[in-house]
Structures are given as C-alpha cells and as structure tokens.
PDB file of C-alpha atoms and ligand atoms in Angstrom:
ATOM      1  CA  MET A   1      32.946  17.125  49.285  1.00 72.00           C
ATOM      2  CA  SER A   2      35.566  15.126  51.162  1.00 80.00           C
ATOM      3  CA  ASP A   3      33.329  12.218  52.193  1.00 94.00           C
ATOM      4  CA  CYS A   4      31.547  11.847  48.839  1.00 98.00           C
ATOM      5  CA  ILE A   5      32.431   8.691  46.890  1.00 98.00           C
ATOM      6  CA  PHE A   6      31.620  10.275  43.518  1.00 98.00           C
ATOM      7  CA  CYS A   7      33.846  13.289  44.298  1.00 98.00           C
ATOM      8  CA  LYS A   8      36.561  10.705  45.037  1.00 98.00           C
ATOM      9  CA  ILE A   9      35.899   9.077  41.665  1.00 98.00           C
ATOM     10  CA  VAL A  10      36.216  12.518  40.016  1.00 98.00           C
ATOM     11  CA  ASP A  11      39.543  13.045  41.827  1.00 97.00           C
ATOM     12  CA  GLY A  12      40.780   9.528  41.007  1.00 97.00           C
ATOM     13  CA  GLU A  13      40.995   8.576  44.704  1.00 97.00           C
ATOM     14  CA  ILE A  14      38.518   5.749  44.007  1.00 97.00           C
ATOM     15  CA  PRO A  15      39.178   3.861  40.762  1.00 98.00           C
ATOM     16  CA  SER A  16      36.460   3.637  38.116  1.00 98.00           C
ATOM     17  CA  GLU A  17      36.040   2.478  34.534  1.00 98.00           C
ATOM     18  CA  LYS A  18      35.661   5.861  32.866  1.00 98.00           C
ATOM     19  CA  VAL A  19      33.949   5.927  29.484  1.00 98.00           C
ATOM     20  CA  TYR A  20      33.933   9.721  28.991  1.00 98.00           C
ATOM     21  CA  GLU A  21      35.444  12.794  30.638  1.00 98.00           C
ATOM     22  CA  ASP A  22      35.633  16.504  29.912  1.00 98.00           C
ATOM     23  CA  ASP A  23      36.077  19.646  31.994  1.00 98.00           C
ATOM     24  CA  LYS A  24      32.504  19.505  33.344  1.00 98.00           C
ATOM     25  CA  VAL A  25      31.447  15.835  33.646  1.00 98.00           C
ATOM     26  CA  VAL A  26      32.666  12.281  34.072  1.00 98.00           C
ATOM     27  CA  ALA A  27      30.911   9.075  32.965  1.00 98.00           C
ATOM     28  CA  PHE A  28      31.859   5.649  34.276  1.00 98.00           C
ATOM     29  CA  ASN A  29      30.484   2.121  34.452  1.00 98.00           C
ATOM     30  CA  ASP A  30      28.198   1.404  37.406  1.00 99.00           C
ATOM     31  CA  VAL A  31      29.874  -1.049  39.800  1.00 98.00           C
ATOM     32  CA  ASN A  32      26.608  -3.029  40.069  1.00 98.00           C
ATOM     33  CA  PRO A  33      25.172  -2.978  36.531  1.00 98.00           C
ATOM     34  CA  GLN A  34      21.438  -3.518  36.047  1.00 98.00           C
ATOM     35  CA  SER A  35      21.642  -3.867  32.257  1.00 98.00           C
ATOM     36  CA  PRO A  36      24.344  -4.724  29.691  1.00 98.00           C
ATOM     37  CA  VAL A  37      25.174  -1.011  29.500  1.00 98.00           C
ATOM     38  CA  HIS A  38      24.844   0.844  32.820  1.00 98.00           C
ATOM     39  CA  ILE A  39      26.790   4.076  32.973  1.00 99.00           C
ATOM     40  CA  LEU A  40      26.641   6.899  35.511  1.00 99.00           C
ATOM     41  CA  VAL A  41      27.065  10.449  34.232  1.00 99.00           C
ATOM     42  CA  ILE A  42      27.961  12.997  36.908  1.00 98.00           C
ATOM     43  CA  PRO A  43      29.013  16.633  37.104  1.00 98.00           C
ATOM     44  CA  LYS A  44      32.573  17.079  38.393  1.00 98.00           C
ATOM     45  CA  ARG A  45      31.258  19.779  40.713  1.00 97.00           C
ATOM     46  CA  HIS A  46      29.522  18.396  43.811  1.00 98.00           C
ATOM     47  CA  ILE A  47      25.751  18.879  43.525  1.00 98.00           C
ATOM     48  CA  SER A  48      23.780  16.765  46.012  1.00 98.00           C
ATOM     49  CA  SER A  49      20.674  16.051  43.946  1.00 98.00           C
ATOM     50  CA  VAL A  50      18.340  17.449  41.290  1.00 98.00           C
ATOM     51  CA  LYS A  51      16.814  19.547  44.072  1.00 98.00           C
ATOM     52  CA  GLU A  52      19.979  21.701  43.952  1.00 98.00           C
ATOM     53  CA  ILE A  53      19.700  22.478  40.233  1.00 98.00           C
ATOM     54  CA  ASP A  54      19.346  26.229  39.815  1.00 98.00           C
ATOM     55  CA  ASP A  55      20.082  29.042  37.372  1.00 98.00           C
ATOM     56  CA  ASP A  56      23.814  28.823  38.116  1.00 98.00           C
ATOM     57  CA  ASN A  57      24.285  25.123  37.396  1.00 98.00           C
ATOM     58  CA  SER A  58      21.411  24.067  35.096  1.00 98.00           C
ATOM     59  CA  HIS A  59      23.739  24.336  32.073  1.00 98.00           C
ATOM     60  CA  LEU A  60      25.413  21.187  33.430  1.00 98.00           C
ATOM     61  CA  VAL A  61      22.167  19.260  33.000  1.00 98.00           C
ATOM     62  CA  SER A  62      21.854  20.190  29.325  1.00 98.00           C
ATOM     63  CA  HIS A  63      25.520  19.308  28.884  1.00 98.00           C
ATOM     64  CA  ILE A  64      24.911  15.921  30.533  1.00 98.00           C
ATOM     65  CA  HIS A  65      22.163  15.251  27.977  1.00 98.00           C
ATOM     66  CA  LEU A  66      24.550  15.984  25.107  1.00 98.00           C
ATOM     67  CA  VAL A  67      27.113  13.648  26.679  1.00 98.00           C
ATOM     68  CA  ILE A  68      24.489  10.928  27.151  1.00 98.00           C
ATOM     69  CA  ASN A  69      23.593  11.121  23.448  1.00 98.00           C
ATOM     70  CA  LYS A  70      27.258  10.794  22.529  1.00 98.00           C
ATOM     71  CA  ILE A  71      27.788   7.812  24.837  1.00 98.00           C
ATOM     72  CA  ALA A  72      24.565   6.159  23.615  1.00 98.00           C
ATOM     73  CA  LYS A  73      25.926   6.371  20.059  1.00 98.00           C
ATOM     74  CA  ASP A  74      29.369   5.109  21.120  1.00 98.00           C
ATOM     75  CA  LYS A  75      27.837   2.138  22.969  1.00 98.00           C
ATOM     76  CA  GLY A  76      25.476   1.187  20.135  1.00 98.00           C
ATOM     77  CA  LEU A  77      22.284   2.106  21.990  1.00 98.00           C
ATOM     78  CA  TYR A  78      21.105   4.850  19.675  1.00 94.00           C
ATOM     79  CA  GLU A  79      18.913   2.840  17.292  1.00 96.00           C
ATOM     80  CA  LYS A  80      17.130   0.578  19.796  1.00 97.00           C
ATOM     81  CA  GLY A  81      16.871   3.146  22.577  1.00 98.00           C
ATOM     82  CA  PHE A  82      17.882   3.501  26.178  1.00 98.00           C
ATOM     83  CA  ARG A  83      16.719   4.863  29.515  1.00 98.00           C
ATOM     84  CA  ILE A  84      17.962   7.802  31.593  1.00 98.00           C
ATOM     85  CA  VAL A  85      17.182   7.586  35.323  1.00 98.00           C
ATOM     86  CA  ASN A  86      17.665  10.026  38.137  1.00 98.00           C
ATOM     87  CA  ASN A  87      16.825   8.942  41.677  1.00 98.00           C
ATOM     88  CA  CYS A  88      16.202  11.766  44.137  1.00 98.00           C
ATOM     89  CA  GLY A  89      15.971  11.439  47.899  1.00 98.00           C
ATOM     90  CA  GLU A  90      14.853   8.563  50.090  1.00 98.00           C
ATOM     91  CA  ASP A  91      11.608   7.680  48.305  1.00 97.00           C
ATOM     92  CA  GLY A  92      13.343   8.118  44.942  1.00 98.00           C
ATOM     93  CA  GLY A  93      15.914   5.503  45.914  1.00 98.00           C
ATOM     94  CA  GLN A  94      18.960   7.789  45.870  1.00 98.00           C
ATOM     95  CA  THR A  95      21.892   6.120  47.636  1.00 98.00           C
ATOM     96  CA  VAL A  96      24.762   8.429  46.608  1.00 98.00           C
ATOM     97  CA  ASN A  97      24.232  12.119  47.343  1.00 98.00           C
ATOM     98  CA  HIS A  98      26.135  13.452  44.330  1.00 98.00           C
ATOM     99  CA  LEU A  99      23.949  14.212  41.304  1.00 98.00           C
ATOM    100  CA  HIS A 100      24.096  11.359  38.802  1.00 98.00           C
ATOM    101  CA  TYR A 101      22.123  10.147  35.827  1.00 98.00           C
ATOM    102  CA  HIS A 102      21.948   6.438  35.062  1.00 98.00           C
ATOM    103  CA  LEU A 103      22.210   5.520  31.377  1.00 98.00           C
ATOM    104  CA  LEU A 104      20.739   2.046  30.948  1.00 98.00           C
ATOM    105  CA  GLY A 105      20.476   0.012  27.776  1.00 98.00           C
ATOM    106  CA  GLY A 106      21.364  -3.109  25.854  1.00 98.00           C
ATOM    107  CA  ARG A 107      18.174  -5.007  26.743  1.00 98.00           C
ATOM    108  CA  GLN A 108      14.400  -4.445  26.761  1.00 97.00           C
ATOM    109  CA  LEU A 109      13.756  -2.542  29.989  1.00 97.00           C
ATOM    110  CA  LYS A 110      10.549  -3.005  31.959  1.00 96.00           C
ATOM    111  CA  TRP A 111       8.091  -0.330  33.015  1.00 97.00           C
ATOM    112  CA  PRO A 112       6.790   0.723  35.540  1.00 95.00           C
ATOM    113  CA  PRO A 113       9.717   0.627  37.979  1.00 90.00           C
ATOM    114  CA  GLY A 114       9.248  -1.055  41.350  1.00 84.00           C
TER     115      GLY A 114
HETATM  116  P1  5GP B 201      21.461   5.730  43.177  1.00 78.49           P
HETATM  117  O1  5GP B 201      20.900   4.543  43.919  1.00 78.49           O
HETATM  118  O2  5GP B 201      21.963   6.779  44.147  1.00 78.49           O
HETATM  119  O3  5GP B 201      20.543   6.282  42.132  1.00 78.49           O
HETATM  120  O4  5GP B 201      22.691   5.182  42.353  1.00 78.49           O
HETATM  121  C1  5GP B 201      23.969   5.014  42.888  1.00 78.49           C
HETATM  122  C2  5GP B 201      24.674   4.068  41.943  1.00 78.49           C
HETATM  123  O5  5GP B 201      26.059   4.162  42.212  1.00 78.49           O
HETATM  124  C3  5GP B 201      24.293   2.594  42.134  1.00 78.49           C
HETATM  125  O6  5GP B 201      23.803   2.081  40.904  1.00 78.49           O
HETATM  126  C4  5GP B 201      25.595   1.930  42.570  1.00 78.49           C
HETATM  127  O7  5GP B 201      25.759   0.647  42.018  1.00 78.49           O
HETATM  128  C5  5GP B 201      26.640   2.903  42.071  1.00 78.49           C
HETATM  129  N1  5GP B 201      27.858   2.942  42.851  1.00 78.49           N
HETATM  130  C6  5GP B 201      27.954   3.071  44.211  1.00 78.49           C
HETATM  131  N2  5GP B 201      29.245   3.119  44.585  1.00 78.49           N
HETATM  132  C7  5GP B 201      29.985   3.027  43.450  1.00 78.49           C
HETATM  133  C8  5GP B 201      31.402   3.012  43.203  1.00 78.49           C
HETATM  134  O8  5GP B 201      32.241   3.114  44.099  1.00 78.49           O
HETATM  135  N3  5GP B 201      31.784   2.890  41.898  1.00 78.49           N
HETATM  136  C9  5GP B 201      30.883   2.796  40.874  1.00 78.49           C
HETATM  137  N4  5GP B 201      31.382   2.664  39.640  1.00 78.49           N
HETATM  138  N5  5GP B 201      29.554   2.811  41.073  1.00 78.49           N
HETATM  139  C10 5GP B 201      29.107   2.924  42.351  1.00 78.49           C
HETATM  140 ZN1   ZN B 202      30.382  14.650  45.467  1.00 78.49          ZN
END
C-alpha cells in the first residue's frame, strides 16, 4: 500500500536496520525500542492486521515463527527466553496497520501488560 510506512520499509523507501530478510518477510530493529532487543517481523506482502489472516496467507504466520526462532538464537535470546507481541486494532494498541510481530528480549519483561 502506497501510504503504509512498513511497505515503504520493505521497498527501501524508508531506511531501517534490517536484521533478517527473505522472499516472504523482513525483520528490522524497532525505532523506539522497549527492551535491549526489540525487533519487528513483518510479511513483505501488505496485510493490515491479524484479522486478515486467512487460508491464503496463514503460511506466512508459521514462517514468521520460524524466522523469530532463528533471530532469537542469533541475538542470544534463546536460553533465557523472549516475548512475541502482536497488537491488533485500537484497543490492542496497534499504531501501524501492516501486520507485525514484536520480538522483545534481553531483560526480564513484566506481566500483565498495561
Ligand atoms: P504497534 O504499536 O502498531 O504494535 O507497533 C508499531 C511499532 O512500529 C512501534 O513499536 C514503533 O516504534 C515502530 N515504528 C513506527 N514507525 C517506525 C519506523 O519508521 N521505523 C521503525 N524501525 N519502527 C517504526
Ligand atoms: Zn504495508
């Protein structure tokens, strides 16, 4: 989508610190990190939110999980653990309407969220 900042990151129109890329997904450092490691993993294809996951695109979600495990190992999070977050819609706190999973780690994270 032309006005989507994450589509622009996929296209390279907006710079980002990429940590992983393949034909289906891109992962890059969050510009406003909430933990020592805070990476966003997104499909290259524009999907607005988890509400749009269906039979045609759900393979991307399983692929994202494989990529998250790889990045967690690469970033040294695997032994101590990490958190995967998806915010959906207004009450969920979603601010960018392109599907993304937050990978957070590198410190003890609190629960429950605010
Ligand atoms: P949400 O609130 O939608 O779950 O998460 C959006 C995330 O995108 C936020 O953590 C925010 O810091 C991050 N973000 C927003 N704009 C940019 C950007 O231009 N570059 C990067 N790297 N992260 C961004
Ligand atoms: Zn997009």
